[in-house]
């Protein structure tokens, strides 16, 4: 899960699109090859409505690597 603005982890994982409070349904895996090692993956969470927008944003900048369904990991 991604931390909220206050640095706390939200109860329900939310979409990473600015201003969106919808529940995450997708994980968009990305990395910036100029600063990350090839195997490193950063994660944005997306709701169904914003998945395409966020993925297009990353693809346009050649940062997108993979989109997977969101499955909360407990551990």
Coordinates of C-alpha atoms in Angstrom, one line a residue:
X1 CA 0.0 0.0 0.0
X2 CA 1.1 3.5 -0.6
X3 CA 1.3 6.0 2.2
X4 CA -1.1 8.9 2.4
X5 CA -0.1 12.6 2.5
X6 CA 0.3 12.4 6.3
X7 CA 2.7 9.5 5.9
X8 CA 0.2 6.9 7.3
X9 CA -0.9 3.9 5.3
X10 CA -4.6 4.2 4.4
X11 CA -7.1 1.5 5.5
X12 CA -8.2 0.9 1.9
X13 CA -5.5 1.3 -0.8
X14 CA -6.5 4.2 -3.1
X15 CA -5.9 5.2 -6.6
X16 CA -2.7 7.2 -7.2
X17 CA -4.4 9.7 -9.5
X18 CA -4.3 13.2 -7.9
X19 CA -7.6 13.9 -6.1
X20 CA -9.0 10.4 -6.6
X21 CA -10.2 8.5 -3.5
X22 CA -11.5 5.4 -5.2
X23 CA -10.3 1.9 -4.2
X24 CA -7.3 0.6 -6.1
X25 CA -8.0 -2.2 -8.6
X26 CA -4.7 -2.2 -10.5
X27 CA -1.0 -2.0 -9.9
X28 CA 1.0 -0.2 -12.5
X29 CA 4.7 -1.2 -12.3
X30 CA 7.3 1.2 -13.6
X31 CA 10.8 2.4 -13.3
X32 CA 12.9 5.2 -14.6
X33 CA 16.0 3.7 -16.3
X34 CA 18.0 6.8 -15.8
X35 CA 17.8 6.5 -12.0
X36 CA 16.6 2.9 -11.2
X37 CA 18.3 -0.4 -11.7
X38 CA 16.6 -2.5 -14.4
X39 CA 15.0 -4.9 -11.9
X40 CA 13.6 -2.2 -9.7
X41 CA 9.8 -1.6 -9.8
X42 CA 8.0 1.4 -8.5
X43 CA 4.2 1.0 -8.0
X44 CA 1.3 3.2 -8.7
X45 CA -2.2 2.1 -7.8
X46 CA -5.2 2.8 -10.1
X47 CA -8.9 2.6 -9.9
X48 CA -10.8 1.3 -13.0
X49 CA -11.5 4.8 -14.2
X50 CA -7.9 6.1 -14.0
X51 CA -6.0 3.0 -15.1
X52 CA -5.7 4.0 -18.8
X53 CA -4.8 7.6 -17.9
X54 CA -2.0 6.6 -15.5
X55 CA -0.7 3.9 -17.9
X56 CA -0.7 6.3 -20.8
X57 CA 1.3 8.8 -18.7
X58 CA 3.9 6.2 -17.9
X59 CA 4.0 4.8 -21.4
X60 CA 4.5 8.3 -23.0
X61 CA 7.6 8.8 -20.8
X62 CA 8.8 5.2 -21.5
X63 CA 8.6 4.3 -17.7
X64 CA 5.8 1.8 -17.8
X65 CA 6.8 -1.9 -17.4
X66 CA 3.6 -3.9 -16.5
X67 CA 0.0 -3.6 -15.3
X68 CA -1.4 -6.2 -12.9
X69 CA -4.6 -6.7 -10.9
X70 CA -4.3 -5.3 -7.4
X71 CA -4.1 -8.1 -4.9
X72 CA -3.4 -6.8 -1.4
X73 CA -0.4 -8.6 0.1
X74 CA -0.6 -9.4 3.8
X75 CA 2.6 -10.2 5.5

